[in-house]
PDB file of C-alpha atoms in Angstrom:
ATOM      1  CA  UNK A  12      20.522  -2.312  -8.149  1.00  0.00           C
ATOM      2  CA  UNK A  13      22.181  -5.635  -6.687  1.00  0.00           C
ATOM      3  CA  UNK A  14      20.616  -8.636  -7.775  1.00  0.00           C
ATOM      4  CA  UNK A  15      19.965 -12.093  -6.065  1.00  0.00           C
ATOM      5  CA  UNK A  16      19.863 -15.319  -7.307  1.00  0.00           C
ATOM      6  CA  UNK A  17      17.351 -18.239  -6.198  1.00  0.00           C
ATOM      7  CA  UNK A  18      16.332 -21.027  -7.388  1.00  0.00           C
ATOM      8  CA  UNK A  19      12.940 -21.358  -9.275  1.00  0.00           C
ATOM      9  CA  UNK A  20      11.304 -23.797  -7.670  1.00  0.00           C
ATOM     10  CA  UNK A  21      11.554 -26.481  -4.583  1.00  0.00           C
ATOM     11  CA  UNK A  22       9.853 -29.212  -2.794  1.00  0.00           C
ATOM     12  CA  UNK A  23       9.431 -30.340   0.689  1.00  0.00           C
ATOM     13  CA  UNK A  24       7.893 -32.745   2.945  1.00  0.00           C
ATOM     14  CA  UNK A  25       5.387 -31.444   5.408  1.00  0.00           C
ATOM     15  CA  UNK A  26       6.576 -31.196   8.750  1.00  0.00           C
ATOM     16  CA  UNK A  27      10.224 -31.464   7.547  1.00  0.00           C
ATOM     17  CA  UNK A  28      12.845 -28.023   8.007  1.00  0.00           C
ATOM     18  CA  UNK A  29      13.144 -26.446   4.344  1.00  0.00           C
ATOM     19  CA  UNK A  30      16.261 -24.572   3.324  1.00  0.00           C
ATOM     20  CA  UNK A  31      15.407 -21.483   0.659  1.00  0.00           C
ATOM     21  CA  UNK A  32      18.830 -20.519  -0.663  1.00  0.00           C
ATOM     22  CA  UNK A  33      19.998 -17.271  -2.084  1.00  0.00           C
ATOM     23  CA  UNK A  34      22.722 -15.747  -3.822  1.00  0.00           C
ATOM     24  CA  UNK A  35      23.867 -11.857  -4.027  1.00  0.00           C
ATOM     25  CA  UNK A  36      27.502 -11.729  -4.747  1.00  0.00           C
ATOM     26  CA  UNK A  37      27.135  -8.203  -5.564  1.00  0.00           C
ATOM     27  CA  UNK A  38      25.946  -7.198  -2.253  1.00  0.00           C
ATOM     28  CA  UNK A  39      27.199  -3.730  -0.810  1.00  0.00           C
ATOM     29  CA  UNK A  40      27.965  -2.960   2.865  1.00  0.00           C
ATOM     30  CA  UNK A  41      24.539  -1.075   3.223  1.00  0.00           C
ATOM     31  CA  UNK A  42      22.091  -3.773   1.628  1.00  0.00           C
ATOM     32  CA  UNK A  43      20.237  -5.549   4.161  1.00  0.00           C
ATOM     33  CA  UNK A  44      18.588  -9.156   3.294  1.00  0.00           C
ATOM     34  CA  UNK A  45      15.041  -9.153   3.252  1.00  0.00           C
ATOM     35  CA  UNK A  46      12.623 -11.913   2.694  1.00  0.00           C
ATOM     36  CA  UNK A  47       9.246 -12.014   1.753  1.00  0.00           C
ATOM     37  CA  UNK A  48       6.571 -14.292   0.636  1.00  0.00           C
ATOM     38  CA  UNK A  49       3.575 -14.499  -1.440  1.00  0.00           C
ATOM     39  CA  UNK A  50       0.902 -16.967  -0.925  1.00  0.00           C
ATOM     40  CA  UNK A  51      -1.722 -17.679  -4.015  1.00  0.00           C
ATOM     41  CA  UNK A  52      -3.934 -15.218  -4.303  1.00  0.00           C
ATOM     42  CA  UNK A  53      -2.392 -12.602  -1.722  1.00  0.00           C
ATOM     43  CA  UNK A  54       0.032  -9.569  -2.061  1.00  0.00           C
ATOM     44  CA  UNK A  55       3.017 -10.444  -0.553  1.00  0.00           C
ATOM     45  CA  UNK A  56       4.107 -10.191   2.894  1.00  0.00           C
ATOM     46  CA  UNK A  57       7.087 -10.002   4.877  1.00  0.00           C
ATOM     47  CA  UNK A  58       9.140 -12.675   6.330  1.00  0.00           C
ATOM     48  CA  UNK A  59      12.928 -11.590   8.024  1.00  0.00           C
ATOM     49  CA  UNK A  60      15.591  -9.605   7.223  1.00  0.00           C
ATOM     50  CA  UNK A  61      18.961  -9.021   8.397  1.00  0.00           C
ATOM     51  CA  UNK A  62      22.305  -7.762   7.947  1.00  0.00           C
ATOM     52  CA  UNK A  63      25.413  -9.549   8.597  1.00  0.00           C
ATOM     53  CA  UNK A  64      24.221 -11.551  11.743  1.00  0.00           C
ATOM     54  CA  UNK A  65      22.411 -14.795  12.339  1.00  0.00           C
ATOM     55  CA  UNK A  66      18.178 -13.712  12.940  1.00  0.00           C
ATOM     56  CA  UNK A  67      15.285 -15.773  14.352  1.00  0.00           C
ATOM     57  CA  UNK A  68      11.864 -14.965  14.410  1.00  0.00           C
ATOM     58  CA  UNK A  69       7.839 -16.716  15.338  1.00  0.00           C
ATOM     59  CA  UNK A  70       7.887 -17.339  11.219  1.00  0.00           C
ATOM     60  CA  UNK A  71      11.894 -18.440   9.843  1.00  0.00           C
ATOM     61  CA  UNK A  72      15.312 -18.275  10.552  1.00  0.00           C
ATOM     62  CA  UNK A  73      17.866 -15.966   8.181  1.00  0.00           C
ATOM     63  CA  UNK A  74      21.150 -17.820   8.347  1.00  0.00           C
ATOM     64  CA  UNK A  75      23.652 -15.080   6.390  1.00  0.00           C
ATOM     65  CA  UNK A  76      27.315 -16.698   5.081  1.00  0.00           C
ATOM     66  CA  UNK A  77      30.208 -14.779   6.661  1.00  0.00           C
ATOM     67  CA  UNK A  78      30.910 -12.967   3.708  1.00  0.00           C
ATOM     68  CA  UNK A  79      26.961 -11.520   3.175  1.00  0.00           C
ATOM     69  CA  UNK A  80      27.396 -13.126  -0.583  1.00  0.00           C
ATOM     70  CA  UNK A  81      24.924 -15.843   0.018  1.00  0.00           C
ATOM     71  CA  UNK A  82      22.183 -16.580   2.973  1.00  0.00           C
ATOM     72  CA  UNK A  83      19.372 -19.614   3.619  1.00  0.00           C
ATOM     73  CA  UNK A  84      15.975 -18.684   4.610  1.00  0.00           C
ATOM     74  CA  UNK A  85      14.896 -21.453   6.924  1.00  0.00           C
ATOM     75  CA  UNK A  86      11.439 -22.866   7.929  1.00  0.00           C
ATOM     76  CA  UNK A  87      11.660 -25.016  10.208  1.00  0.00           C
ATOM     77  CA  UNK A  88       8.757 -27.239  10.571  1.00  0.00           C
ATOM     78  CA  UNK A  89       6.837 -26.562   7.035  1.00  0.00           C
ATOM     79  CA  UNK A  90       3.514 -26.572   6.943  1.00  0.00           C
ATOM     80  CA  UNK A  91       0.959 -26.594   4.310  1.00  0.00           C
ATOM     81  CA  UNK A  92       0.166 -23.073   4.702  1.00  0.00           C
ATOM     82  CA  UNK A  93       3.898 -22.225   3.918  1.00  0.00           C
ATOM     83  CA  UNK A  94       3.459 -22.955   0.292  1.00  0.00           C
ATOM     84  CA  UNK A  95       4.162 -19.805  -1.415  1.00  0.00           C
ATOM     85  CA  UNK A  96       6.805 -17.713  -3.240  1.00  0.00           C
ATOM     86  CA  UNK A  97       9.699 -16.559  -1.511  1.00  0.00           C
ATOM     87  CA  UNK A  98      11.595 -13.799  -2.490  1.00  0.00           C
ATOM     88  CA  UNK A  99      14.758 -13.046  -1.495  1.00  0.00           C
ATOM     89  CA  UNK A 100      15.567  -9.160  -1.943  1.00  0.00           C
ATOM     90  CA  UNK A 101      18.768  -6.863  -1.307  1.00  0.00           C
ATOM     91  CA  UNK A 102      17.116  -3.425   0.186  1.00  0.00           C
ATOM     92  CA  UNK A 103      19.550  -0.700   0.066  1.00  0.00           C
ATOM     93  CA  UNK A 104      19.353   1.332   3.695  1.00  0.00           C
ATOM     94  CA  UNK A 105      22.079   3.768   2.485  1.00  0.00           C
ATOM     95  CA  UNK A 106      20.990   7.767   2.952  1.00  0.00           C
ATOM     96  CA  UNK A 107      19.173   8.793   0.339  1.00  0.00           C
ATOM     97  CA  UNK A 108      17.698   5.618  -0.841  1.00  0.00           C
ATOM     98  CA  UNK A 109      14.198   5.071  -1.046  1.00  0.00           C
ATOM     99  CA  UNK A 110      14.555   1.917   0.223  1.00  0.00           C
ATOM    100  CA  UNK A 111      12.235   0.527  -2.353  1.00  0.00           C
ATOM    101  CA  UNK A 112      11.732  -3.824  -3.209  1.00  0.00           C
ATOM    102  CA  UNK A 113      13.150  -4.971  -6.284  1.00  0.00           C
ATOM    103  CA  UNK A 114      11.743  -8.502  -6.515  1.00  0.00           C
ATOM    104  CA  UNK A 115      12.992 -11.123  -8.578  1.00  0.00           C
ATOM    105  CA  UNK A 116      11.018 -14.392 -10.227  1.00  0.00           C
ATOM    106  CA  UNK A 117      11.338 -15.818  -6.842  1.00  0.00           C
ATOM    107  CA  UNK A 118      11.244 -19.571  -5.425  1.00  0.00           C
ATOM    108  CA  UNK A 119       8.176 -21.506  -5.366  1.00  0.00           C
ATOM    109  CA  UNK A 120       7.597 -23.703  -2.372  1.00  0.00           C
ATOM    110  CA  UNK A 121       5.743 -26.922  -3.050  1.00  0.00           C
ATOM    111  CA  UNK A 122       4.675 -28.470   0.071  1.00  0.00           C
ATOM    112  CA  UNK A 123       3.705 -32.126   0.132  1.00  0.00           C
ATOM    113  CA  UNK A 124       1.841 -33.669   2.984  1.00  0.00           C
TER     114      UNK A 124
ATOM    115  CA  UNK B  29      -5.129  -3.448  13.450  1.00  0.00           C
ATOM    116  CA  UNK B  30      -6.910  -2.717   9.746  1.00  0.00           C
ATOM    117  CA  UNK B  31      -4.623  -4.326   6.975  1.00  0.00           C
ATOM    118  CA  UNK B  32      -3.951  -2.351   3.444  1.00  0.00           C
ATOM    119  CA  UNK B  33      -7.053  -1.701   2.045  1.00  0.00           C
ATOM    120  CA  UNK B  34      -7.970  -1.925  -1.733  1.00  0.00           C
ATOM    121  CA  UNK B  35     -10.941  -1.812  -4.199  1.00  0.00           C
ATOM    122  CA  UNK B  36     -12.312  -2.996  -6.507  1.00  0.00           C
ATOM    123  CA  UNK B  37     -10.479  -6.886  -5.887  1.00  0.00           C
ATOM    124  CA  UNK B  38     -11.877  -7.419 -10.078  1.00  0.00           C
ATOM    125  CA  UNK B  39     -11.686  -5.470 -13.107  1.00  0.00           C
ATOM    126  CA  UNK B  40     -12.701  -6.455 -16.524  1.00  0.00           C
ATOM    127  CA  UNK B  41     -12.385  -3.770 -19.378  1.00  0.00           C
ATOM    128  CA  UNK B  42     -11.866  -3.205 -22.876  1.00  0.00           C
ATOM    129  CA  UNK B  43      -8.806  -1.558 -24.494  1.00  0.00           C
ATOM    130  CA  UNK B  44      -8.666   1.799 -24.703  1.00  0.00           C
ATOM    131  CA  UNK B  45     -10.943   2.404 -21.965  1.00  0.00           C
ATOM    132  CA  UNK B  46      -9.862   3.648 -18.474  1.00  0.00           C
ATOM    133  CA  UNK B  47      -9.766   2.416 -15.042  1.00  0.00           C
ATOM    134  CA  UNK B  48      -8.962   3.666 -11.075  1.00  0.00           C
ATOM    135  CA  UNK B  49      -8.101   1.610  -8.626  1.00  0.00           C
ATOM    136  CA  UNK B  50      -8.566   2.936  -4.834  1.00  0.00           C
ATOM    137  CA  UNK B  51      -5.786   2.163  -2.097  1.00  0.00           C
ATOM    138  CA  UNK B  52      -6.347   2.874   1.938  1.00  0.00           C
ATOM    139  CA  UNK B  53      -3.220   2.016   4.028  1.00  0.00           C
ATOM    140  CA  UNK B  54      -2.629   0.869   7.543  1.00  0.00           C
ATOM    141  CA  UNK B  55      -3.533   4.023   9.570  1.00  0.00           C
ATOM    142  CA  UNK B  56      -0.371   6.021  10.569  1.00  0.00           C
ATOM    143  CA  UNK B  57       2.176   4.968   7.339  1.00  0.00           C
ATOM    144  CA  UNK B  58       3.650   7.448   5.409  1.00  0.00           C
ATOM    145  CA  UNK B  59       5.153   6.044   2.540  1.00  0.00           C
ATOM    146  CA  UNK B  60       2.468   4.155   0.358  1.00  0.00           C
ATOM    147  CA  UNK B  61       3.370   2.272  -3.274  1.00  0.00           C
ATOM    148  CA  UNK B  62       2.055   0.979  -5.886  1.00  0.00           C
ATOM    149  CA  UNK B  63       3.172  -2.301  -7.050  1.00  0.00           C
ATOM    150  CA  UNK B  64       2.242  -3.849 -11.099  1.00  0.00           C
ATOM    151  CA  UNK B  65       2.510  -8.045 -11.145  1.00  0.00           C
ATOM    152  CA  UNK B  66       2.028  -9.689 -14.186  1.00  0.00           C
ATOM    153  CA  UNK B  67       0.894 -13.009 -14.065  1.00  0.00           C
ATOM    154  CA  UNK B  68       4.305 -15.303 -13.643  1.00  0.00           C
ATOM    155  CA  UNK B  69       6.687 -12.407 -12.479  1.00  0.00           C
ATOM    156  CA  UNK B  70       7.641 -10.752  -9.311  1.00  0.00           C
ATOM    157  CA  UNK B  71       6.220  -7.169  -8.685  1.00  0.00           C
ATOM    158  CA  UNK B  72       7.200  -4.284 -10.063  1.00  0.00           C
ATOM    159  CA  UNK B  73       7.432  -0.737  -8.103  1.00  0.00           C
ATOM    160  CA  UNK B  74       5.474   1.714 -10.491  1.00  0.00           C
ATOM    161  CA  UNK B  75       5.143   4.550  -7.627  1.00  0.00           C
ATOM    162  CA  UNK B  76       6.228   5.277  -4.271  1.00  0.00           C
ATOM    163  CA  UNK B  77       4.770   8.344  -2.195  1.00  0.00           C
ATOM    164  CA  UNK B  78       5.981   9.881   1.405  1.00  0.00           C
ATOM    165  CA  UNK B  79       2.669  11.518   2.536  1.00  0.00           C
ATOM    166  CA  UNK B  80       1.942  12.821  -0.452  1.00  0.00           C
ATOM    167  CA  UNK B  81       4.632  13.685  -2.066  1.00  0.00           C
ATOM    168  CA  UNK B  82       6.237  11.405  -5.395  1.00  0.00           C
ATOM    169  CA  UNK B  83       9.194   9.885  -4.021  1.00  0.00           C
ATOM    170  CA  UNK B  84      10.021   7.852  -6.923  1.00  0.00           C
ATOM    171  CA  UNK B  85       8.103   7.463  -9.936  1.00  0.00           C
ATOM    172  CA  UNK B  86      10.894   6.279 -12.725  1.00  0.00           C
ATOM    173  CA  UNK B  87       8.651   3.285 -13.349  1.00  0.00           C
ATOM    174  CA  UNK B  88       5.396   4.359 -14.038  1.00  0.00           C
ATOM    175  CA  UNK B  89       4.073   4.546 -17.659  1.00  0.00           C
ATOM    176  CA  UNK B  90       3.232   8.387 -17.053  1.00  0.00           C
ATOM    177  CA  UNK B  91       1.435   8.739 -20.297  1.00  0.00           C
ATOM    178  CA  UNK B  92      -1.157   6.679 -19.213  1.00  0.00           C
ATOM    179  CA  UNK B  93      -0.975   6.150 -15.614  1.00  0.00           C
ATOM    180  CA  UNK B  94      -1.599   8.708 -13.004  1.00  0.00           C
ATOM    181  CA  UNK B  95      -1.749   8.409  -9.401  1.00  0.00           C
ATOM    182  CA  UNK B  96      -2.206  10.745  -6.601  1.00  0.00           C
ATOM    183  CA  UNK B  97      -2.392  10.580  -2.862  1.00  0.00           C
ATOM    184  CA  UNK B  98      -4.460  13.373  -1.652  1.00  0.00           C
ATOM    185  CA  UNK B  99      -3.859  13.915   2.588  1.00  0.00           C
ATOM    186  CA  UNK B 100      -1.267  11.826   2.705  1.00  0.00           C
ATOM    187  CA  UNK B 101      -3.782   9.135   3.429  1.00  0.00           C
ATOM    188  CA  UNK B 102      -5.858   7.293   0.538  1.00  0.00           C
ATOM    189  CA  UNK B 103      -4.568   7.175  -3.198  1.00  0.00           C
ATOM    190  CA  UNK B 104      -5.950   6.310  -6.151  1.00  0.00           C
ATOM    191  CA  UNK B 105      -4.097   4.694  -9.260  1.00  0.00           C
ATOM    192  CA  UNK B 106      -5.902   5.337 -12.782  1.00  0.00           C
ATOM    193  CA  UNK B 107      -4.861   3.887 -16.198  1.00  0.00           C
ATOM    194  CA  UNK B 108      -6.047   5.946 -19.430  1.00  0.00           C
ATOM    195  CA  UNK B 109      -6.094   4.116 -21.861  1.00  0.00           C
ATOM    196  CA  UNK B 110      -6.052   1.088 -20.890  1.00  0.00           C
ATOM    197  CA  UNK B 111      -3.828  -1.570 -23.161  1.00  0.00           C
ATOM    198  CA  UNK B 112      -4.149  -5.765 -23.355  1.00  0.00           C
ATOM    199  CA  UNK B 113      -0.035  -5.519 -22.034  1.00  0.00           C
ATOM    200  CA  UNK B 114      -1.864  -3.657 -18.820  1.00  0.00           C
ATOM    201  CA  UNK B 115      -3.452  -6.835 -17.505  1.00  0.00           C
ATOM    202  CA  UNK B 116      -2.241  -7.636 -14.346  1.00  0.00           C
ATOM    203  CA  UNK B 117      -2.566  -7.519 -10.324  1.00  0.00           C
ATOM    204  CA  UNK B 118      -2.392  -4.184  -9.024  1.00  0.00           C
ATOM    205  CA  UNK B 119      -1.040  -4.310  -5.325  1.00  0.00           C
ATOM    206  CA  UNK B 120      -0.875  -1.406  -3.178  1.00  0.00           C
ATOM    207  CA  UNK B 121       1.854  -1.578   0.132  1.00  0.00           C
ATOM    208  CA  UNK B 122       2.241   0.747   3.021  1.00  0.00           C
ATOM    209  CA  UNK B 123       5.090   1.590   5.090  1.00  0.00           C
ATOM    210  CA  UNK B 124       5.772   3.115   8.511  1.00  0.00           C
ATOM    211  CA  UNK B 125       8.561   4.977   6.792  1.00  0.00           C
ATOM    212  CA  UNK B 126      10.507   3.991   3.617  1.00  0.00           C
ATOM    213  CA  UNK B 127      13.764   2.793   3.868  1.00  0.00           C
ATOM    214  CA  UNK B 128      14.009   0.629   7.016  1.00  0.00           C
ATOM    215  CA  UNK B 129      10.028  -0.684   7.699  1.00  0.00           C
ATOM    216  CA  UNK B 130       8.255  -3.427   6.440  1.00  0.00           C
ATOM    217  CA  UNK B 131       5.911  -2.909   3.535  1.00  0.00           C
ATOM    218  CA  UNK B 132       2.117  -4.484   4.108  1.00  0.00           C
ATOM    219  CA  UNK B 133       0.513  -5.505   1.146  1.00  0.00           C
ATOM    220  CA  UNK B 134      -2.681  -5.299   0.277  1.00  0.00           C
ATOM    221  CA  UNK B 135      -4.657  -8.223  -1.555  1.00  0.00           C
ATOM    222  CA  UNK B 136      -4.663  -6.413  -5.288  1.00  0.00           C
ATOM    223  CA  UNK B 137      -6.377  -5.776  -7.771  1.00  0.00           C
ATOM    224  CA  UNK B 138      -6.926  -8.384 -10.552  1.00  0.00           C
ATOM    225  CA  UNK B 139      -7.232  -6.291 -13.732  1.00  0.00           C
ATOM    226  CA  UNK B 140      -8.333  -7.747 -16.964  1.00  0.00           C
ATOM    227  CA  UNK B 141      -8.170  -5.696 -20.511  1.00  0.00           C
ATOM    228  CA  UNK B 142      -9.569  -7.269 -23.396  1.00  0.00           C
TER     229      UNK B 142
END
């Protein structure tokens, strides 16, 4: 299964645009990038996730390097309520793949007013 | 629309004894799982289903956990016996389909062995 790599924790200011990086240099052409989060005391839930191409959505952006090893989950305006653990996961959409989440420890979003 | 359901949200037992947890996912998904997070780690898929049919079970501990999904619909997950390495949150997802949908989590369930 490929792995990613994140860092274990970061801070940010409230109101301020937060950059969550991620590393999978052993991507393959049929992972797609998810993210997800976890808020304290919740199960987690999703965020984005793309392939090879730049996606927005109401909650982040998924900025993906031209060469899928690395991408930057991006909130732009963070709130309190964005404190959480984000988990940056390779999900295989190949044929015959159950498609199944294989998180990692995650990065843990401190958010300081 | 209804989120993933689950029950109980506590659990307190004693080794050795045995426990069921109950899952209800968002009406019309297929594929339902069954997720184990101990306290500090990510989760961890113990058992997926596609109605209710085992898609992939390679993770779960099957001498001592079981878990069925009767109708394709609700599923329960039971633990017999129960160890202390067994505490953790128990959080059940549901999917559209597998593959390319989002999972929805449900909130877990916090299970204590002592």
């Amino acid at each position: 299964d490929a792995k990613t790599t994140q860092p274990n924790s970061m801070e940010s200011n409230e109101e301020e645009p937060v950059h969550l990086p991620c590393n999978h240099s052993t991507i393959s052409g049929t992972d797609y990038i998810h993210w997800y989060r976890q808020l304290p005391s919740q199960g987690p839930e999703y965020v984005i996730h793309g392939l090879t191409s730049n996606v927005n959505n109401r909650m982040a952006s998924l900025a993906i390097a031209e060469d899928r090893k690395s991408s930057t989950l991006i909130l732009h305006r963070a709130t309190l309520r964005d404190a959480a653990v984000y988990y940056c996961i390779l999900r295989d959409w190949g044929s015959g793949n159950t498609g199944k989440l294989i998180f990692g420890q995650g990065t843990t979003l401190q958010v300081k007013p | 629309e209804a989120g993933v359901a689950q029950s109980p949200r506590y659990k307190i037992i004693e080794k050795r004894q045995s426990v069921a947890f109950w899952c209800n996912p968002i009406s019309g998904h297929a594929t339902l799982y069954w997720y184990q997070q101990i306290l500090g780690q990510g989760p961890k898929l113990l058992i997926q289903f596609q109605n209710n049919g085992v898609v992939d079970d390679s993770q779960l501990p099957k001498d001592r956990f079981s878990a069925e999904r009767l109708k394709g619909v609700d599923s329960t997950l039971k633990i017999q016996p129960a160890k202390l390495e067994d505490s953790a949150v128990y959080l059940c997802a549901s999917s559209l389909l597998a593959r390319k949908y989002e999972q929805y989590f449900g909130p877990g369930t916090r299970l204590t062995v002592t």
